[in-house]
């Protein structure tokens, strides 16, 4: 099962407690660790976390710097452990505006963990669903221009294959913390049939127990993907 999470509410969590917003992000980074650890036992084999959006650059410079420091720290501190724990790490988004050392760590970690099998952890940094579609469109247009692809052969699979998720599974469930009811440019293409869950608690308060409850609620839903699934009684009639 693939779960995407929009980790919202770090700032509000901190402000409510009279703390600087960056303290909220720090707490948030600890939550990342807890939730990644809890995921395999909860039946999650792919976890996609929205860590920094293409819009987040508009925040105050010191907050952006603080977040970058957190990513750097997370990559350094968890580099070996993520691999030892058999986690395959991938990054979504356009890395080009990120600091060279962060980009290098991202590349090394992606390469080091590429054959790991316990869980895939997609970390979305400088990610925007629309930006991802623009970049995919450019790649596809280049193939057409170079004569490697016929316009008539472009289909949904072509687009999926050129997204940052590399034709990976679409998220079965997208969770957003902190009470806002929108997707904010997260997995725009991939979310077409995703179930959505919005929780009131902020990301620093999102415990593995709460994660398990949200997953249990999801599992009680019936997903039909636009089709009509016959009831069990109807199936036994045929
Ligand atoms: C949204 O809260 C959160 C972010 C923009 C950053 C998410 C980053 C982390 C959880 C930290 C580290 C992540 C990794 C992968 C190591 P907000 O600041 O928008 O909260 P607000 O809406 O209350 O202001």
PDB file of C-alpha atoms and ligand atoms in Angstrom:
ATOM      1  CA  UNK A   1       0.000   0.000   0.000  1.00  0.00           C
ATOM      2  CA  UNK A   2       1.225   3.465  -0.940  1.00  0.00           C
ATOM      3  CA  UNK A   3       0.531   6.336   1.457  1.00  0.00           C
ATOM      4  CA  UNK A   4       1.311   9.976   0.746  1.00  0.00           C
ATOM      5  CA  UNK A   5       1.475  12.456   3.596  1.00  0.00           C
ATOM      6  CA  UNK A   6       1.219  16.237   3.541  1.00  0.00           C
ATOM      7  CA  UNK A   7       3.024  17.014   6.779  1.00  0.00           C
ATOM      8  CA  UNK A   8       1.292  20.254   7.724  1.00  0.00           C
ATOM      9  CA  UNK A   9       1.037  22.294  10.906  1.00  0.00           C
ATOM     10  CA  UNK A  10       4.621  22.385  12.207  1.00  0.00           C
ATOM     11  CA  UNK A  11       4.558  26.176  12.362  1.00  0.00           C
ATOM     12  CA  UNK A  12       1.202  26.384  14.144  1.00  0.00           C
ATOM     13  CA  UNK A  13       2.246  23.656  16.566  1.00  0.00           C
ATOM     14  CA  UNK A  14       5.255  25.733  17.595  1.00  0.00           C
ATOM     15  CA  UNK A  15       3.532  29.142  17.629  1.00  0.00           C
ATOM     16  CA  UNK A  16       0.757  27.790  19.849  1.00  0.00           C
ATOM     17  CA  UNK A  17       3.421  26.843  22.383  1.00  0.00           C
ATOM     18  CA  UNK A  18       5.290  30.140  22.164  1.00  0.00           C
ATOM     19  CA  UNK A  19       8.175  28.479  20.323  1.00  0.00           C
ATOM     20  CA  UNK A  20       9.920  29.547  17.105  1.00  0.00           C
ATOM     21  CA  UNK A  21       8.435  27.919  13.995  1.00  0.00           C
ATOM     22  CA  UNK A  22      11.675  26.051  13.375  1.00  0.00           C
ATOM     23  CA  UNK A  23      11.145  24.126  16.611  1.00  0.00           C
ATOM     24  CA  UNK A  24       7.966  22.798  15.020  1.00  0.00           C
ATOM     25  CA  UNK A  25       9.906  21.652  11.973  1.00  0.00           C
ATOM     26  CA  UNK A  26      12.453  19.974  14.238  1.00  0.00           C
ATOM     27  CA  UNK A  27       9.678  18.078  15.988  1.00  0.00           C
ATOM     28  CA  UNK A  28       8.312  17.299  12.554  1.00  0.00           C
ATOM     29  CA  UNK A  29      11.595  15.755  11.495  1.00  0.00           C
ATOM     30  CA  UNK A  30      11.429  13.451  14.540  1.00  0.00           C
ATOM     31  CA  UNK A  31       7.936  12.416  13.490  1.00  0.00           C
ATOM     32  CA  UNK A  32       9.293  11.476  10.071  1.00  0.00           C
ATOM     33  CA  UNK A  33      11.547   8.974  11.799  1.00  0.00           C
ATOM     34  CA  UNK A  34       8.701   7.468  13.877  1.00  0.00           C
ATOM     35  CA  UNK A  35       6.311   7.181  10.951  1.00  0.00           C
ATOM     36  CA  UNK A  36       8.878   5.634   8.584  1.00  0.00           C
ATOM     37  CA  UNK A  37       9.735   3.097  11.277  1.00  0.00           C
ATOM     38  CA  UNK A  38       6.097   2.215  11.930  1.00  0.00           C
ATOM     39  CA  UNK A  39       5.116   1.907   8.259  1.00  0.00           C
ATOM     40  CA  UNK A  40       6.169  -1.653   7.327  1.00  0.00           C
ATOM     41  CA  UNK A  41       4.263  -3.198  10.255  1.00  0.00           C
ATOM     42  CA  UNK A  42       1.197  -1.191   9.252  1.00  0.00           C
ATOM     43  CA  UNK A  43       1.245  -2.660   5.737  1.00  0.00           C
ATOM     44  CA  UNK A  44       2.688   0.432   4.041  1.00  0.00           C
ATOM     45  CA  UNK A  45       5.269  -0.477   1.395  1.00  0.00           C
ATOM     46  CA  UNK A  46       5.601   2.992  -0.126  1.00  0.00           C
ATOM     47  CA  UNK A  47       5.542   6.206   1.846  1.00  0.00           C
ATOM     48  CA  UNK A  48       5.691   9.578   0.084  1.00  0.00           C
ATOM     49  CA  UNK A  49       6.341  12.592   2.292  1.00  0.00           C
ATOM     50  CA  UNK A  50       5.844  16.185   1.200  1.00  0.00           C
ATOM     51  CA  UNK A  51       8.826  17.886   2.829  1.00  0.00           C
ATOM     52  CA  UNK A  52       9.195  21.094   0.803  1.00  0.00           C
ATOM     53  CA  UNK A  53       7.015  22.429  -1.971  1.00  0.00           C
ATOM     54  CA  UNK A  54       7.935  24.594  -4.950  1.00  0.00           C
ATOM     55  CA  UNK A  55       5.941  27.332  -3.153  1.00  0.00           C
ATOM     56  CA  UNK A  56       7.819  27.020   0.165  1.00  0.00           C
ATOM     57  CA  UNK A  57      10.685  29.203  -1.145  1.00  0.00           C
ATOM     58  CA  UNK A  58       8.367  32.177  -0.526  1.00  0.00           C
ATOM     59  CA  UNK A  59       8.739  31.735   3.231  1.00  0.00           C
ATOM     60  CA  UNK A  60      11.033  33.963   5.290  1.00  0.00           C
ATOM     61  CA  UNK A  61      14.681  33.349   4.355  1.00  0.00           C
ATOM     62  CA  UNK A  62      15.633  32.142   7.836  1.00  0.00           C
ATOM     63  CA  UNK A  63      12.817  29.556   7.808  1.00  0.00           C
ATOM     64  CA  UNK A  64      13.905  28.262   4.385  1.00  0.00           C
ATOM     65  CA  UNK A  65      17.502  28.096   5.628  1.00  0.00           C
ATOM     66  CA  UNK A  66      16.379  26.290   8.773  1.00  0.00           C
ATOM     67  CA  UNK A  67      14.440  23.726   6.743  1.00  0.00           C
ATOM     68  CA  UNK A  68      17.439  23.154   4.472  1.00  0.00           C
ATOM     69  CA  UNK A  69      19.589  22.634   7.554  1.00  0.00           C
ATOM     70  CA  UNK A  70      17.074  20.083   8.806  1.00  0.00           C
ATOM     71  CA  UNK A  71      17.131  18.170   5.510  1.00  0.00           C
ATOM     72  CA  UNK A  72      20.913  18.217   5.538  1.00  0.00           C
ATOM     73  CA  UNK A  73      20.944  16.944   9.125  1.00  0.00           C
ATOM     74  CA  UNK A  74      18.337  14.279   8.389  1.00  0.00           C
ATOM     75  CA  UNK A  75      20.324  12.998   5.414  1.00  0.00           C
ATOM     76  CA  UNK A  76      23.595  12.961   7.349  1.00  0.00           C
ATOM     77  CA  UNK A  77      22.169  11.393  10.515  1.00  0.00           C
ATOM     78  CA  UNK A  78      20.055   8.740   8.839  1.00  0.00           C
ATOM     79  CA  UNK A  79      22.170   7.920   5.791  1.00  0.00           C
ATOM     80  CA  UNK A  80      23.599   4.657   7.135  1.00  0.00           C
ATOM     81  CA  UNK A  81      20.557   3.669   9.181  1.00  0.00           C
ATOM     82  CA  UNK A  82      18.089   3.981   6.313  1.00  0.00           C
ATOM     83  CA  UNK A  83      20.229   1.606   4.286  1.00  0.00           C
ATOM     84  CA  UNK A  84      20.739  -0.822   7.168  1.00  0.00           C
ATOM     85  CA  UNK A  85      16.983  -0.882   7.752  1.00  0.00           C
ATOM     86  CA  UNK A  86      16.496  -1.903   4.095  1.00  0.00           C
ATOM     87  CA  UNK A  87      14.697   1.348   3.132  1.00  0.00           C
ATOM     88  CA  UNK A  88      14.813   2.386  -0.526  1.00  0.00           C
ATOM     89  CA  UNK A  89      14.986   6.174  -0.590  1.00  0.00           C
ATOM     90  CA  UNK A  90      13.960   8.241  -3.576  1.00  0.00           C
ATOM     91  CA  UNK A  91      13.489  11.965  -4.004  1.00  0.00           C
ATOM     92  CA  UNK A  92      10.702  13.668  -5.887  1.00  0.00           C
ATOM     93  CA  UNK A  93      10.939  17.207  -7.176  1.00  0.00           C
ATOM     94  CA  UNK A  94      13.440  19.361  -8.999  1.00  0.00           C
ATOM     95  CA  UNK A  95      16.710  19.252  -7.051  1.00  0.00           C
ATOM     96  CA  UNK A  96      18.450  21.933  -9.131  1.00  0.00           C
ATOM     97  CA  UNK A  97      17.904  24.900  -6.750  1.00  0.00           C
ATOM     98  CA  UNK A  98      19.094  22.909  -3.700  1.00  0.00           C
ATOM     99  CA  UNK A  99      22.589  23.306  -2.239  1.00  0.00           C
ATOM    100  CA  UNK A 100      25.214  21.169  -3.991  1.00  0.00           C
ATOM    101  CA  UNK A 101      26.070  19.166  -0.850  1.00  0.00           C
ATOM    102  CA  UNK A 102      22.397  18.298  -0.235  1.00  0.00           C
ATOM    103  CA  UNK A 103      21.992  17.242  -3.863  1.00  0.00           C
ATOM    104  CA  UNK A 104      25.088  15.075  -3.597  1.00  0.00           C
ATOM    105  CA  UNK A 105      23.780  13.366  -0.426  1.00  0.00           C
ATOM    106  CA  UNK A 106      20.437  12.786  -2.157  1.00  0.00           C
ATOM    107  CA  UNK A 107      22.150  11.166  -5.142  1.00  0.00           C
ATOM    108  CA  UNK A 108      24.383   8.994  -2.968  1.00  0.00           C
ATOM    109  CA  UNK A 109      21.499   7.834  -0.777  1.00  0.00           C
ATOM    110  CA  UNK A 110      19.306   7.072  -3.800  1.00  0.00           C
ATOM    111  CA  UNK A 111      22.094   5.006  -5.303  1.00  0.00           C
ATOM    112  CA  UNK A 112      23.086   3.282  -2.074  1.00  0.00           C
ATOM    113  CA  UNK A 113      19.536   2.180  -1.266  1.00  0.00           C
ATOM    114  CA  UNK A 114      18.225   1.465  -4.759  1.00  0.00           C
ATOM    115  CA  UNK A 115      17.951  -2.308  -4.270  1.00  0.00           C
ATOM    116  CA  UNK A 116      16.447  -2.204  -0.769  1.00  0.00           C
ATOM    117  CA  UNK A 117      13.121  -3.908  -0.387  1.00  0.00           C
ATOM    118  CA  UNK A 118      11.454  -3.324   2.992  1.00  0.00           C
ATOM    119  CA  UNK A 119       9.830  -0.005   2.098  1.00  0.00           C
ATOM    120  CA  UNK A 120      10.194   2.758  -0.481  1.00  0.00           C
ATOM    121  CA  UNK A 121      10.467   6.201   1.067  1.00  0.00           C
ATOM    122  CA  UNK A 122       9.837   9.011  -1.412  1.00  0.00           C
ATOM    123  CA  UNK A 123      10.851  12.379  -0.033  1.00  0.00           C
ATOM    124  CA  UNK A 124       9.396  15.281  -1.996  1.00  0.00           C
ATOM    125  CA  UNK A 125      11.718  18.292  -1.837  1.00  0.00           C
ATOM    126  CA  UNK A 126      11.181  21.302  -4.076  1.00  0.00           C
ATOM    127  CA  UNK A 127       8.261  19.308  -5.384  1.00  0.00           C
ATOM    128  CA  UNK A 128       5.113  20.615  -7.030  1.00  0.00           C
ATOM    129  CA  UNK A 129       2.653  18.449  -8.935  1.00  0.00           C
ATOM    130  CA  UNK A 130       2.313  21.021 -11.693  1.00  0.00           C
ATOM    131  CA  UNK A 131       6.064  21.513 -11.940  1.00  0.00           C
ATOM    132  CA  UNK A 132       6.468  17.727 -12.176  1.00  0.00           C
ATOM    133  CA  UNK A 133       3.983  17.664 -15.076  1.00  0.00           C
ATOM    134  CA  UNK A 134       5.800  20.516 -16.816  1.00  0.00           C
ATOM    135  CA  UNK A 135       9.121  18.673 -16.492  1.00  0.00           C
ATOM    136  CA  UNK A 136       7.537  15.417 -17.707  1.00  0.00           C
ATOM    137  CA  UNK A 137       5.999  17.229 -20.682  1.00  0.00           C
ATOM    138  CA  UNK A 138       9.399  18.651 -21.617  1.00  0.00           C
ATOM    139  CA  UNK A 139      10.964  15.169 -21.524  1.00  0.00           C
ATOM    140  CA  UNK A 140       8.192  13.698 -23.667  1.00  0.00           C
ATOM    141  CA  UNK A 141       8.306  16.614 -26.120  1.00  0.00           C
ATOM    142  CA  UNK A 142      12.047  16.107 -26.485  1.00  0.00           C
ATOM    143  CA  UNK A 143      11.511  12.436 -27.368  1.00  0.00           C
ATOM    144  CA  UNK A 144       8.971  13.448 -30.007  1.00  0.00           C
ATOM    145  CA  UNK A 145      11.281  16.149 -31.358  1.00  0.00           C
ATOM    146  CA  UNK A 146      14.139  13.632 -31.590  1.00  0.00           C
ATOM    147  CA  UNK A 147      11.923  11.182 -33.457  1.00  0.00           C
ATOM    148  CA  UNK A 148      12.035   8.611 -30.627  1.00  0.00           C
ATOM    149  CA  UNK A 149       8.295   8.774 -29.913  1.00  0.00           C
ATOM    150  CA  UNK A 150       5.174   9.157 -32.039  1.00  0.00           C
ATOM    151  CA  UNK A 151       2.588  11.671 -30.852  1.00  0.00           C
ATOM    152  CA  UNK A 152      -0.096   9.015 -31.402  1.00  0.00           C
ATOM    153  CA  UNK A 153       1.706   6.682 -28.984  1.00  0.00           C
ATOM    154  CA  UNK A 154       1.515   9.080 -26.035  1.00  0.00           C
ATOM    155  CA  UNK A 155      -0.805   7.594 -23.446  1.00  0.00           C
ATOM    156  CA  UNK A 156      -1.280   7.658 -19.667  1.00  0.00           C
ATOM    157  CA  UNK A 157       1.608   5.225 -19.163  1.00  0.00           C
ATOM    158  CA  UNK A 158       3.923   7.544 -21.119  1.00  0.00           C
ATOM    159  CA  UNK A 159       3.096  10.383 -18.750  1.00  0.00           C
ATOM    160  CA  UNK A 160       3.374   8.228 -15.610  1.00  0.00           C
ATOM    161  CA  UNK A 161       6.767   6.948 -16.725  1.00  0.00           C
ATOM    162  CA  UNK A 162       8.139  10.487 -17.008  1.00  0.00           C
ATOM    163  CA  UNK A 163       6.974  11.670 -13.621  1.00  0.00           C
ATOM    164  CA  UNK A 164       9.326  11.742 -10.637  1.00  0.00           C
ATOM    165  CA  UNK A 165       7.564   8.623  -9.300  1.00  0.00           C
ATOM    166  CA  UNK A 166       8.856   6.695 -12.346  1.00  0.00           C
ATOM    167  CA  UNK A 167       5.688   4.749 -13.050  1.00  0.00           C
ATOM    168  CA  UNK A 168       5.512   3.804  -9.383  1.00  0.00           C
ATOM    169  CA  UNK A 169       2.236   2.968  -7.719  1.00  0.00           C
ATOM    170  CA  UNK A 170      -0.175   5.847  -7.293  1.00  0.00           C
ATOM    171  CA  UNK A 171      -0.940   6.603  -3.637  1.00  0.00           C
ATOM    172  CA  UNK A 172      -3.852   4.577  -2.290  1.00  0.00           C
ATOM    173  CA  UNK A 173      -4.295   7.110   0.456  1.00  0.00           C
ATOM    174  CA  UNK A 174      -3.189  10.706   0.983  1.00  0.00           C
ATOM    175  CA  UNK A 175      -3.204  12.021   4.526  1.00  0.00           C
ATOM    176  CA  UNK A 176      -2.995  15.704   5.386  1.00  0.00           C
ATOM    177  CA  UNK A 177      -2.454  16.804   8.962  1.00  0.00           C
ATOM    178  CA  UNK A 178      -3.464  20.067  10.670  1.00  0.00           C
ATOM    179  CA  UNK A 179      -7.012  20.395   9.392  1.00  0.00           C
ATOM    180  CA  UNK A 180      -6.617  22.048   5.962  1.00  0.00           C
ATOM    181  CA  UNK A 181      -8.804  20.455   3.294  1.00  0.00           C
ATOM    182  CA  UNK A 182      -6.709  20.665   0.135  1.00  0.00           C
ATOM    183  CA  UNK A 183      -3.897  18.874  -1.690  1.00  0.00           C
ATOM    184  CA  UNK A 184      -1.684  21.926  -2.319  1.00  0.00           C
ATOM    185  CA  UNK A 185      -0.006  20.702  -5.523  1.00  0.00           C
ATOM    186  CA  UNK A 186       0.881  17.274  -4.062  1.00  0.00           C
ATOM    187  CA  UNK A 187       0.915  14.348  -6.508  1.00  0.00           C
ATOM    188  CA  UNK A 188      -1.431  16.091  -8.925  1.00  0.00           C
ATOM    189  CA  UNK A 189      -1.400  13.316 -11.522  1.00  0.00           C
ATOM    190  CA  UNK A 190      -0.955  10.404  -9.139  1.00  0.00           C
ATOM    191  CA  UNK A 191      -3.795  11.390  -6.776  1.00  0.00           C
ATOM    192  CA  UNK A 192      -6.578  10.906  -9.358  1.00  0.00           C
ATOM    193  CA  UNK A 193      -8.074   7.933  -7.485  1.00  0.00           C
ATOM    194  CA  UNK A 194      -6.469   8.315  -4.084  1.00  0.00           C
ATOM    195  CA  UNK A 195      -8.580   8.168  -0.976  1.00  0.00           C
ATOM    196  CA  UNK A 196      -8.113  11.252   1.166  1.00  0.00           C
ATOM    197  CA  UNK A 197      -7.868  11.577   4.924  1.00  0.00           C
ATOM    198  CA  UNK A 198      -7.679  14.885   6.763  1.00  0.00           C
ATOM    199  CA  UNK A 199      -6.747  14.863  10.404  1.00  0.00           C
ATOM    200  CA  UNK A 200      -6.987  17.751  12.857  1.00  0.00           C
ATOM    201  CA  UNK A 201      -3.758  16.996  14.687  1.00  0.00           C
ATOM    202  CA  UNK A 202      -0.653  18.766  13.433  1.00  0.00           C
ATOM    203  CA  UNK A 203       2.312  16.848  12.038  1.00  0.00           C
ATOM    204  CA  UNK A 204       4.385  17.002  15.261  1.00  0.00           C
ATOM    205  CA  UNK A 205       1.396  15.330  16.986  1.00  0.00           C
ATOM    206  CA  UNK A 206       0.942  12.629  14.345  1.00  0.00           C
ATOM    207  CA  UNK A 207       1.881   9.497  16.260  1.00  0.00           C
ATOM    208  CA  UNK A 208       2.202   5.966  14.867  1.00  0.00           C
ATOM    209  CA  UNK A 209      -0.981   5.188  16.849  1.00  0.00           C
ATOM    210  CA  UNK A 210      -2.904   7.915  15.021  1.00  0.00           C
ATOM    211  CA  UNK A 211      -1.378   6.695  11.734  1.00  0.00           C
ATOM    212  CA  UNK A 212      -2.694   3.193  12.493  1.00  0.00           C
ATOM    213  CA  UNK A 213      -6.168   4.611  13.189  1.00  0.00           C
ATOM    214  CA  UNK A 214      -6.233   6.531   9.898  1.00  0.00           C
ATOM    215  CA  UNK A 215      -5.156   3.367   8.041  1.00  0.00           C
ATOM    216  CA  UNK A 216      -7.851   1.309   9.782  1.00  0.00           C
ATOM    217  CA  UNK A 217     -10.465   3.854   8.690  1.00  0.00           C
ATOM    218  CA  UNK A 218      -9.128   3.733   5.112  1.00  0.00           C
ATOM    219  CA  UNK A 219      -9.338  -0.059   5.089  1.00  0.00           C
ATOM    220  CA  UNK A 220     -13.019   0.130   5.985  1.00  0.00           C
ATOM    221  CA  UNK A 221     -13.748   2.077   2.780  1.00  0.00           C
ATOM    222  CA  UNK A 222     -14.618   0.469  -0.557  1.00  0.00           C
ATOM    223  CA  UNK A 223     -12.666   1.721  -3.543  1.00  0.00           C
ATOM    224  CA  UNK A 224     -14.338   1.389  -6.925  1.00  0.00           C
ATOM    225  CA  UNK A 225     -12.075   3.382  -9.299  1.00  0.00           C
ATOM    226  CA  UNK A 226     -15.145   4.648 -11.169  1.00  0.00           C
ATOM    227  CA  UNK A 227     -16.536   1.154 -11.699  1.00  0.00           C
ATOM    228  CA  UNK A 228     -19.450  -0.439  -9.898  1.00  0.00           C
ATOM    229  CA  UNK A 229     -18.306  -3.370  -7.832  1.00  0.00           C
ATOM    230  CA  UNK A 230     -21.067  -5.970  -7.384  1.00  0.00           C
ATOM    231  CA  UNK A 231     -22.025  -6.807  -3.830  1.00  0.00           C
ATOM    232  CA  UNK A 232     -20.984 -10.264  -2.588  1.00  0.00           C
ATOM    233  CA  UNK A 233     -24.588 -11.467  -2.939  1.00  0.00           C
ATOM    234  CA  UNK A 234     -24.597 -10.425  -6.637  1.00  0.00           C
ATOM    235  CA  UNK A 235     -21.355 -12.299  -7.282  1.00  0.00           C
ATOM    236  CA  UNK A 236     -22.655 -15.516  -5.730  1.00  0.00           C
ATOM    237  CA  UNK A 237     -25.702 -15.303  -8.045  1.00  0.00           C
ATOM    238  CA  UNK A 238     -23.512 -15.583 -11.161  1.00  0.00           C
TER     239      UNK A 238
HETATM  240  C1  LIG B   1       4.373  22.263   6.919  1.00  0.00           C
HETATM  241  O1  LIG B   1       4.145  22.901   8.146  1.00  0.00           O
HETATM  242  C2  LIG B   1       5.674  21.625   6.918  1.00  0.00           C
HETATM  243  C3  LIG B   1       6.703  21.925   6.099  1.00  0.00           C
HETATM  244  C4  LIG B   1       6.645  22.973   5.055  1.00  0.00           C
HETATM  245  C5  LIG B   1       7.993  21.253   6.213  1.00  0.00           C
HETATM  246  C6  LIG B   1       7.960  19.789   6.458  1.00  0.00           C
HETATM  247  C7  LIG B   1       9.269  19.420   6.963  1.00  0.00           C
HETATM  248  C8  LIG B   1       9.498  18.552   7.952  1.00  0.00           C
HETATM  249  C9  LIG B   1       8.465  17.721   8.605  1.00  0.00           C
HETATM  250  C10 LIG B   1      10.867  18.445   8.481  1.00  0.00           C
HETATM  251  C11 LIG B   1      11.834  17.527   7.934  1.00  0.00           C
HETATM  252  C12 LIG B   1      11.458  16.583   6.864  1.00  0.00           C
HETATM  253  C13 LIG B   1      12.270  15.578   6.487  1.00  0.00           C
HETATM  254  C14 LIG B   1      11.925  14.685   5.357  1.00  0.00           C
HETATM  255  C15 LIG B   1      13.524  15.335   7.184  1.00  0.00           C
HETATM  256  P1  LIG B   1       3.911  24.461   8.123  1.00  0.00           P
HETATM  257  O2  LIG B   1       5.189  25.122   8.452  1.00  0.00           O
HETATM  258  O3  LIG B   1       3.286  24.846   6.838  1.00  0.00           O
HETATM  259  O4  LIG B   1       2.920  24.643   9.280  1.00  0.00           O
HETATM  260  P2  LIG B   1       1.859  25.813   9.435  1.00  0.00           P
HETATM  261  O5  LIG B   1       0.847  25.606   8.360  1.00  0.00           O
HETATM  262  O6  LIG B   1       1.323  25.571  10.780  1.00  0.00           O
HETATM  263  O7  LIG B   1       2.601  27.099   9.306  1.00  0.00           O
END
